[in-house]
Amino acid sequence: MTTTTTITAAADACPAGVDREPVEVEPVSGPPQVSAWRSYLRRATGAALFHDPAWSAVVARVFGHQERHLLARRGERVVGVLPLMEVESRLGGRLLVSVPYGTYGGILAEDAEATDALARAAIGLVHERRARVLDLRSAEAVVPNLERVERYDGFVRDLPASVDELPAFFPKRARAAARQAREREHLSVVHDPQQLRIVWELYTRSMRRIGSINYPHRFFVELLRGFGSQAWVSVVWHRKSPVAGTLSLVYGDTIMPYILGIDERLCCPGAANLLYYDVMERAIRAGLRRWDYGRTRKDNPGSAGFKKNQGFQPRTLGYQRYVPLGQTAPELTPSHRRFRLARHIWPHLPLIITRPLGSWLARWLPG
């Protein structure tokens, strides 16, 4: 692929008699372009946390994936971005993913011409790099005629305007579970970034229980460092024992609980309900407007059921992919039959094995 791809504007892309410069796509290769990328995100519609250069920078540092980001310009004006990373997977081959370990990503552009230019450039990069697949994780499918991957549901809901309205926002059963956890089980919630290690240990325990690998502790340390006050660490305590915890990420007016961990050895009903209720209270007080539960695989009824019980309804995410002719897309989802035996064995292994092994495997399975 050449470093610049030019697409001539369509006749109906601007009013008759108005000349407009063509869209040019270039690789992001230095700080000036990263700065222009950040500036574009501040005015772009639909920008998510995972479009931010800080996310890809953390992923590159921790996992070693190569950054292949693309920037679309019309003259000097940035009109679109595609955060894109090259993953060398021992399990799946070479992949181009937007973005690894993220719920969202994909092309963010202000018009169809810029979207088309970025898509063409990315497909050209697939062939140049001999990748097996281009994986675009957009909330909404934006590239016409590109294959849809309807494997995940998203769960997003507007938060109430005030804390006083939160009890009515929570369904009755979830609200009762949170109240009983606080009053009957005497659980309390602490918000403290110093407790990140505790959250990670709870998270790795939960991931082992469901037969899935965990991400390394360093990943979350780097996220906390990279996003600062936008990363919230919250832990539910029962006396001196941590029961549940989450790392939530804030972007714009939206908060997303990125990971959740629960100690299944402690019988504390309603701990997760209390945790999320308390984080929602904090979010409302901070002026945030939306709660995003992230994605859930359609074949994972347990996670989807919990989110529905919180009053959230599923919406199919608009993931898309491009697979070159003669290639097959690698199947790296945990529910695929190739991982059936591993998923059966994993919950029975000690944490001293699953924690470092999961952290190592995460490099080859980009989420």
Short mmCIF file of C-alpha atoms in Angstrom, two decimals:
data_model
loop_
_atom_site.label_atom_id
_atom_site.label_comp_id
_atom_site.label_asym_id
_atom_site.label_seq_id
_atom_site.Cartn_x
_atom_site.Cartn_y
_atom_site.Cartn_z
CA MET A 1 0.00 0.00 0.00
CA THR A 2 1.26 3.49 -0.76
CA THR A 3 1.53 5.89 2.14
CA THR A 4 -1.22 8.07 0.69
CA THR A 5 -4.47 6.90 -0.87
CA THR A 6 -6.52 9.44 -2.80
CA ILE A 7 -10.24 8.98 -3.37
CA THR A 8 -12.04 11.38 -5.68
CA ALA A 9 -15.14 12.91 -4.09
CA ALA A 10 -18.41 11.51 -5.36
CA ALA A 11 -20.62 13.83 -7.36
CA ASP A 12 -23.34 13.86 -4.71
CA ALA A 13 -20.93 14.24 -1.76
CA CYS A 14 -21.16 18.04 -1.80
CA PRO A 15 -23.56 20.63 -3.25
CA ALA A 16 -23.47 21.36 -6.97
CA GLY A 17 -20.94 23.99 -7.91
CA VAL A 18 -18.85 23.51 -4.76
CA ASP A 19 -15.33 22.20 -5.23
CA ARG A 20 -13.95 20.10 -2.39
CA GLU A 21 -10.51 18.63 -1.94
CA PRO A 22 -10.15 14.87 -2.20
CA VAL A 23 -9.63 12.71 0.87
CA GLU A 24 -6.10 11.51 1.51
CA VAL A 25 -5.20 8.74 3.95
CA GLU A 26 -1.83 8.60 5.67
CA PRO A 27 -0.28 6.42 8.37
CA VAL A 28 0.10 7.96 11.81
CA SER A 29 3.86 8.21 12.16
CA GLY A 30 4.64 10.88 14.75
CA PRO A 31 3.47 13.22 17.54
CA PRO A 32 2.01 15.90 15.21
CA GLN A 33 -0.39 13.36 13.70
CA VAL A 34 -1.27 11.95 17.13
CA SER A 35 -2.06 15.51 18.24
CA ALA A 36 -4.28 16.01 15.17
CA TRP A 37 -5.97 12.68 15.94
CA ARG A 38 -6.73 13.79 19.50
CA SER A 39 -8.10 17.10 18.26
CA TYR A 40 -10.38 15.32 15.82
CA LEU A 41 -11.78 13.08 18.56
CA ARG A 42 -12.88 16.16 20.54
CA ARG A 43 -15.29 17.13 17.76
CA ALA A 44 -16.12 13.71 16.31
CA THR A 45 -19.53 12.08 16.77
CA GLY A 46 -19.41 8.57 18.19
CA ALA A 47 -15.86 8.67 19.57
CA ALA A 48 -15.26 6.04 22.24
CA LEU A 49 -12.51 5.44 24.75
CA PHE A 50 -10.96 2.83 22.45
CA HIS A 51 -10.50 5.40 19.67
CA ASP A 52 -8.18 7.40 21.93
CA PRO A 53 -4.46 7.15 21.08
CA ALA A 54 -3.81 6.49 24.78
CA TRP A 55 -5.55 3.09 24.51
CA SER A 56 -3.41 1.91 21.62
CA ALA A 57 -0.27 3.26 23.29
CA VAL A 58 -0.98 1.15 26.38
CA VAL A 59 -1.69 -1.94 24.25
CA ALA A 60 1.57 -1.44 22.33
CA ARG A 61 3.62 -1.08 25.52
CA VAL A 62 2.12 -4.07 27.31
CA PHE A 63 1.53 -6.57 24.50
CA GLY A 64 4.01 -5.44 21.86
CA HIS A 65 1.48 -5.15 19.02
CA GLN A 66 2.46 -2.86 16.14
CA GLU A 67 0.54 0.38 15.62
CA ARG A 68 -0.80 0.80 12.07
CA HIS A 69 -3.16 3.73 12.62
CA LEU A 70 -4.59 5.66 9.67
CA LEU A 71 -5.57 9.32 9.45
CA ALA A 72 -7.86 10.80 6.76
CA ARG A 73 -7.48 14.43 5.70
CA ARG A 74 -9.25 16.76 3.34
CA GLY A 75 -6.57 19.33 2.81
CA GLU A 76 -5.24 20.21 6.26
CA ARG A 77 -8.47 19.22 7.99
CA VAL A 78 -8.67 15.78 9.64
CA VAL A 79 -11.93 14.11 8.61
CA GLY A 80 -11.48 10.60 9.97
CA VAL A 81 -9.32 8.15 11.91
CA LEU A 82 -8.89 4.39 12.09
CA PRO A 83 -6.97 3.16 15.15
CA LEU A 84 -5.48 -0.10 13.91
CA MET A 85 -2.99 -2.57 15.35
CA GLU A 86 -1.14 -5.51 13.88
CA VAL A 87 -1.26 -8.62 16.05
CA GLU A 88 1.12 -11.52 15.48
CA SER A 89 -0.85 -14.37 17.02
CA ARG A 90 0.56 -17.87 17.43
CA LEU A 91 -3.04 -19.06 17.44
CA GLY A 92 -4.47 -16.96 14.62
CA GLY A 93 -1.65 -15.69 12.44
CA ARG A 94 -1.25 -12.04 11.51
CA LEU A 95 -4.33 -9.93 12.30
CA LEU A 96 -5.23 -6.26 11.84
CA VAL A 97 -7.55 -5.31 14.68
CA SER A 98 -9.37 -2.10 15.58
CA VAL A 99 -8.76 -2.36 18.42
CA PRO A 100 -7.28 -5.18 20.52
CA TYR A 101 -8.89 -5.73 23.94
CA GLY A 102 -11.49 -3.08 23.13
CA THR A 103 -15.26 -3.17 22.92
CA TYR A 104 -15.30 -0.55 20.19
CA GLY A 105 -12.96 0.86 17.56
CA GLY A 106 -13.27 0.82 13.82
CA ILE A 107 -13.55 3.73 11.43
CA LEU A 108 -14.57 7.11 12.81
CA ALA A 109 -15.21 9.60 10.00
CA GLU A 110 -17.33 12.65 9.28
CA ASP A 111 -18.70 11.50 5.91
CA ALA A 112 -19.05 8.52 3.60
CA GLU A 113 -16.12 9.58 1.41
CA ALA A 114 -13.72 9.60 4.35
CA THR A 115 -15.12 6.27 5.56
CA ASP A 116 -14.58 4.73 2.14
CA ALA A 117 -11.05 6.08 1.88
CA LEU A 118 -10.07 4.66 5.28
CA ALA A 119 -11.67 1.30 4.48
CA ARG A 120 -9.81 1.05 1.17
CA ALA A 121 -6.52 1.98 2.82
CA ALA A 122 -7.04 -0.60 5.57
CA ILE A 123 -7.87 -3.33 3.05
CA GLY A 124 -4.75 -2.38 1.12
CA LEU A 125 -2.78 -2.75 4.33
CA VAL A 126 -4.24 -6.24 4.84
CA HIS A 127 -2.79 -7.34 1.52
CA GLU A 128 0.50 -5.51 2.03
CA ARG A 129 1.02 -7.10 5.45
CA ARG A 130 -0.43 -10.47 4.34
CA ALA A 131 -2.83 -10.46 7.24
CA ARG A 132 -5.57 -13.06 7.60
CA VAL A 133 -8.29 -10.61 8.58
CA LEU A 134 -9.23 -6.97 9.13
CA ASP A 135 -11.33 -6.81 12.31
CA LEU A 136 -13.35 -3.60 12.78
CA ARG A 137 -15.16 -3.34 16.13
CA SER A 138 -17.60 -0.52 15.53
CA ALA A 139 -20.72 0.08 17.56
CA GLU A 140 -22.50 0.61 14.22
CA ALA A 141 -21.53 -0.96 10.91
CA VAL A 142 -20.25 1.89 8.72
CA VAL A 143 -18.60 0.22 5.70
CA PRO A 144 -21.09 -0.81 3.00
CA ASN A 145 -20.78 -4.36 1.64
CA LEU A 146 -18.27 -5.41 4.30
CA GLU A 147 -19.08 -8.65 6.12
CA ARG A 148 -21.01 -8.23 9.38
CA VAL A 149 -19.98 -10.20 12.47
CA GLU A 150 -23.08 -10.29 14.65
CA ARG A 151 -21.52 -12.14 17.55
CA TYR A 152 -21.75 -9.55 20.32
CA ASP A 153 -24.43 -7.50 22.05
CA GLY A 154 -23.85 -4.12 23.65
CA PHE A 155 -25.65 -2.80 26.72
CA VAL A 156 -25.89 0.99 27.01
CA ARG A 157 -28.33 3.14 28.94
CA ASP A 158 -28.64 6.80 29.86
CA LEU A 159 -28.11 7.46 33.56
CA PRO A 160 -30.70 9.44 35.54
CA ALA A 161 -30.09 13.14 36.00
CA SER A 162 -29.77 12.95 39.79
CA VAL A 163 -28.85 10.44 42.48
CA ASP A 164 -32.40 10.77 43.86
CA GLU A 165 -33.70 9.19 40.64
CA LEU A 166 -31.32 6.21 40.79
CA PRO A 167 -33.58 3.92 42.89
CA ALA A 168 -36.27 4.13 40.22
CA PHE A 169 -33.64 3.55 37.50
CA PHE A 170 -32.65 0.21 39.08
CA PRO A 171 -35.16 -2.63 38.61
CA LYS A 172 -36.85 -3.69 41.84
CA ARG A 173 -34.99 -6.97 42.27
CA ALA A 174 -31.56 -5.48 41.61
CA ARG A 175 -32.30 -2.54 43.90
CA ALA A 176 -33.37 -4.90 46.70
CA ALA A 177 -30.20 -7.00 46.26
CA ALA A 178 -27.99 -3.90 46.54
CA ARG A 179 -29.85 -2.67 49.62
CA GLN A 180 -29.66 -6.05 51.35
CA ALA A 181 -25.96 -6.34 50.57
CA ARG A 182 -25.36 -3.04 52.35
CA GLU A 183 -27.78 -3.43 55.25
CA ARG A 184 -27.94 -7.18 55.88
CA GLU A 185 -24.51 -8.34 54.73
CA HIS A 186 -22.81 -5.12 55.95
CA LEU A 187 -20.87 -4.68 52.73
CA SER A 188 -19.24 -1.34 51.90
CA VAL A 189 -17.68 0.11 48.76
CA VAL A 190 -14.32 1.87 48.63
CA HIS A 191 -13.10 3.86 45.63
CA ASP A 192 -9.30 3.87 45.68
CA PRO A 193 -6.77 3.47 42.83
CA GLN A 194 -4.36 1.94 45.32
CA GLN A 195 -6.60 -1.13 45.40
CA LEU A 196 -6.01 -2.01 41.74
CA ARG A 197 -4.04 -5.14 42.62
CA ILE A 198 -6.98 -6.36 44.70
CA VAL A 199 -9.35 -5.82 41.76
CA TRP A 200 -6.99 -7.71 39.44
CA GLU A 201 -6.77 -10.66 41.83
CA LEU A 202 -10.57 -10.80 42.09
CA TYR A 203 -10.85 -10.53 38.30
CA THR A 204 -8.37 -13.36 37.67
CA ARG A 205 -10.30 -15.55 40.09
CA SER A 206 -13.53 -14.88 38.20
CA MET A 207 -11.92 -15.50 34.83
CA ARG A 208 -10.56 -18.84 36.00
CA ARG A 209 -14.00 -19.80 37.26
CA ILE A 210 -15.62 -19.24 33.84
CA GLY A 211 -12.77 -20.92 31.96
CA SER A 212 -11.33 -17.77 30.36
CA ILE A 213 -7.83 -16.31 30.38
CA ASN A 214 -7.00 -13.12 32.27
CA TYR A 215 -5.13 -10.05 31.07
CA PRO A 216 -1.85 -9.22 32.86
CA HIS A 217 -1.78 -6.95 35.90
CA ARG A 218 0.59 -4.63 34.06
CA PHE A 219 -2.12 -3.88 31.50
CA PHE A 220 -4.35 -2.36 34.16
CA VAL A 221 -1.45 -0.56 35.82
CA GLU A 222 -0.69 1.07 32.47
CA LEU A 223 -4.36 1.92 31.89
CA LEU A 224 -4.44 3.61 35.28
CA ARG A 225 -1.27 5.50 34.44
CA GLY A 226 -2.45 6.42 30.96
CA PHE A 227 -5.98 7.52 31.82
CA GLY A 228 -5.42 8.88 35.34
CA SER A 229 -8.62 10.28 36.82
CA GLN A 230 -10.59 8.64 33.98
CA ALA A 231 -9.86 5.22 35.52
CA TRP A 232 -11.87 4.39 38.65
CA VAL A 233 -10.97 1.51 40.95
CA SER A 234 -13.78 0.29 43.21
CA VAL A 235 -13.86 -2.58 45.72
CA VAL A 236 -16.65 -4.09 47.82
CA TRP A 237 -15.48 -5.10 51.29
CA HIS A 238 -16.93 -7.42 53.91
CA ARG A 239 -15.10 -6.45 57.07
CA LYS A 240 -11.45 -7.04 56.08
CA SER A 241 -12.13 -9.22 53.05
CA PRO A 242 -12.49 -7.92 49.46
CA VAL A 243 -15.61 -9.42 47.90
CA ALA A 244 -15.93 -7.79 44.48
CA GLY A 245 -14.16 -5.14 42.45
CA THR A 246 -14.17 -3.31 39.16
CA LEU A 247 -12.01 -1.03 37.05
CA SER A 248 -14.26 1.50 35.33
CA LEU A 249 -13.10 3.72 32.47
CA VAL A 250 -14.55 7.18 31.83
CA TYR A 251 -14.60 8.84 28.41
CA GLY A 252 -16.56 11.99 27.70
CA ASP A 253 -19.93 11.60 29.37
CA THR A 254 -19.80 7.78 29.47
CA ILE A 255 -18.54 5.31 32.05
CA MET A 256 -17.77 1.65 31.34
CA PRO A 257 -17.00 -0.98 34.00
CA TYR A 258 -14.23 -2.66 32.01
CA ILE A 259 -13.56 -5.65 34.28
CA LEU A 260 -15.36 -7.27 37.19
CA GLY A 261 -14.04 -9.70 39.76
CA ILE A 262 -15.85 -11.58 42.52
CA ASP A 263 -14.50 -13.93 45.18
CA GLU A 264 -16.79 -16.92 44.83
CA ARG A 265 -15.56 -18.35 48.14
CA LEU A 266 -17.37 -15.62 50.08
CA CYS A 267 -21.14 -15.96 50.12
CA CYS A 268 -22.16 -12.30 49.85
CA PRO A 269 -25.37 -12.03 47.79
CA GLY A 270 -25.86 -8.77 45.97
CA ALA A 271 -22.20 -7.71 46.02
CA ALA A 272 -22.11 -6.97 42.28
CA ASN A 273 -25.42 -5.10 42.47
CA LEU A 274 -24.11 -2.95 45.31
CA LEU A 275 -20.83 -2.34 43.50
CA TYR A 276 -22.49 -1.08 40.33
CA TYR A 277 -25.12 0.91 42.23
CA ASP A 278 -22.39 2.71 44.16
CA VAL A 279 -20.32 3.41 41.03
CA MET A 280 -23.45 4.73 39.32
CA GLU A 281 -24.02 7.13 42.22
CA ARG A 282 -20.47 8.40 41.84
CA ALA A 283 -20.88 8.72 38.07
CA ILE A 284 -24.05 10.78 38.38
CA ARG A 285 -22.41 13.09 40.91
CA ALA A 286 -19.51 13.52 38.47
CA GLY A 287 -21.95 14.64 35.75
CA LEU A 288 -21.69 11.54 33.58
CA ARG A 289 -24.69 10.77 31.40
CA ARG A 290 -24.32 7.20 30.10
CA TRP A 291 -23.50 3.78 31.49
CA ASP A 292 -21.98 1.26 29.08
CA TYR A 293 -21.74 -2.35 30.20
CA GLY A 294 -19.52 -3.17 27.23
CA ARG A 295 -20.06 -6.22 25.11
CA THR A 296 -21.31 -9.74 25.81
CA ARG A 297 -21.12 -12.71 23.48
CA LYS A 298 -24.54 -13.80 22.31
CA ASP A 299 -23.72 -17.33 23.50
CA ASN A 300 -23.06 -16.12 27.06
CA PRO A 301 -26.52 -16.05 28.66
CA GLY A 302 -25.21 -15.63 32.21
CA SER A 303 -23.54 -12.27 31.63
CA ALA A 304 -26.37 -11.06 29.38
CA GLY A 305 -28.95 -12.10 31.97
CA PHE A 306 -27.25 -10.09 34.71
CA LYS A 307 -27.19 -6.96 32.55
CA LYS A 308 -30.84 -7.40 31.60
CA ASN A 309 -31.70 -7.72 35.28
CA GLN A 310 -30.03 -4.33 35.74
CA GLY A 311 -32.55 -2.85 33.31
CA PHE A 312 -30.36 -2.88 30.18
CA GLN A 313 -31.49 -4.21 26.82
CA PRO A 314 -29.11 -5.82 24.30
CA ARG A 315 -28.27 -4.27 20.95
CA THR A 316 -26.24 -6.14 18.34
CA LEU A 317 -22.90 -4.43 17.80
CA GLY A 318 -21.94 -3.55 14.24
CA TYR A 319 -18.66 -5.45 14.02
CA GLN A 320 -17.33 -6.02 10.51
CA ARG A 321 -14.40 -7.82 8.94
CA TYR A 322 -12.56 -8.24 5.69
CA VAL A 323 -11.01 -11.61 4.82
CA PRO A 324 -8.78 -11.78 1.71
CA LEU A 325 -9.79 -14.18 -1.02
CA GLY A 326 -8.42 -17.63 -0.26
CA GLN A 327 -8.04 -16.92 3.45
CA THR A 328 -10.25 -17.93 6.37
CA ALA A 329 -10.81 -15.80 9.43
CA PRO A 330 -9.27 -17.33 12.55
CA GLU A 331 -11.73 -18.44 15.23
CA LEU A 332 -10.39 -17.06 18.50
CA THR A 333 -13.57 -16.68 20.55
CA PRO A 334 -13.49 -18.62 23.84
CA SER A 335 -16.68 -20.50 22.97
CA HIS A 336 -15.22 -22.05 19.82
CA ARG A 337 -14.87 -25.82 19.88
CA ARG A 338 -11.07 -25.65 19.48
CA PHE A 339 -10.90 -24.28 23.04
CA ARG A 340 -13.45 -26.68 24.54
CA LEU A 341 -10.93 -28.91 26.32
CA ALA A 342 -8.89 -25.97 27.60
CA ARG A 343 -12.03 -24.29 28.97
CA HIS A 344 -12.94 -27.52 30.75
CA ILE A 345 -9.50 -27.84 32.37
CA TRP A 346 -8.86 -24.16 33.17
CA PRO A 347 -11.24 -23.81 36.18
CA HIS A 348 -9.50 -26.72 37.90
CA LEU A 349 -5.99 -25.26 37.69
CA PRO A 350 -4.52 -23.28 40.61
CA LEU A 351 -4.32 -19.49 40.31
CA ILE A 352 -0.55 -19.70 40.57
CA ILE A 353 -0.72 -21.29 37.10
CA THR A 354 -3.69 -19.53 35.47
CA ARG A 355 -2.60 -16.00 36.38
CA PRO A 356 0.81 -16.00 34.64
CA LEU A 357 -0.29 -18.37 31.87
CA GLY A 358 -3.39 -16.30 31.10
CA SER A 359 -1.29 -13.12 31.07
CA TRP A 360 1.07 -14.75 28.55
CA LEU A 361 -1.70 -16.14 26.34
CA ALA A 362 -3.46 -12.77 26.20
CA ARG A 363 -0.82 -11.54 23.79
CA TRP A 364 -2.00 -14.05 21.18
CA LEU A 365 -5.75 -13.54 21.83
CA PRO A 366 -6.51 -9.84 21.26
CA GLY A 367 -9.85 -9.79 23.06
#
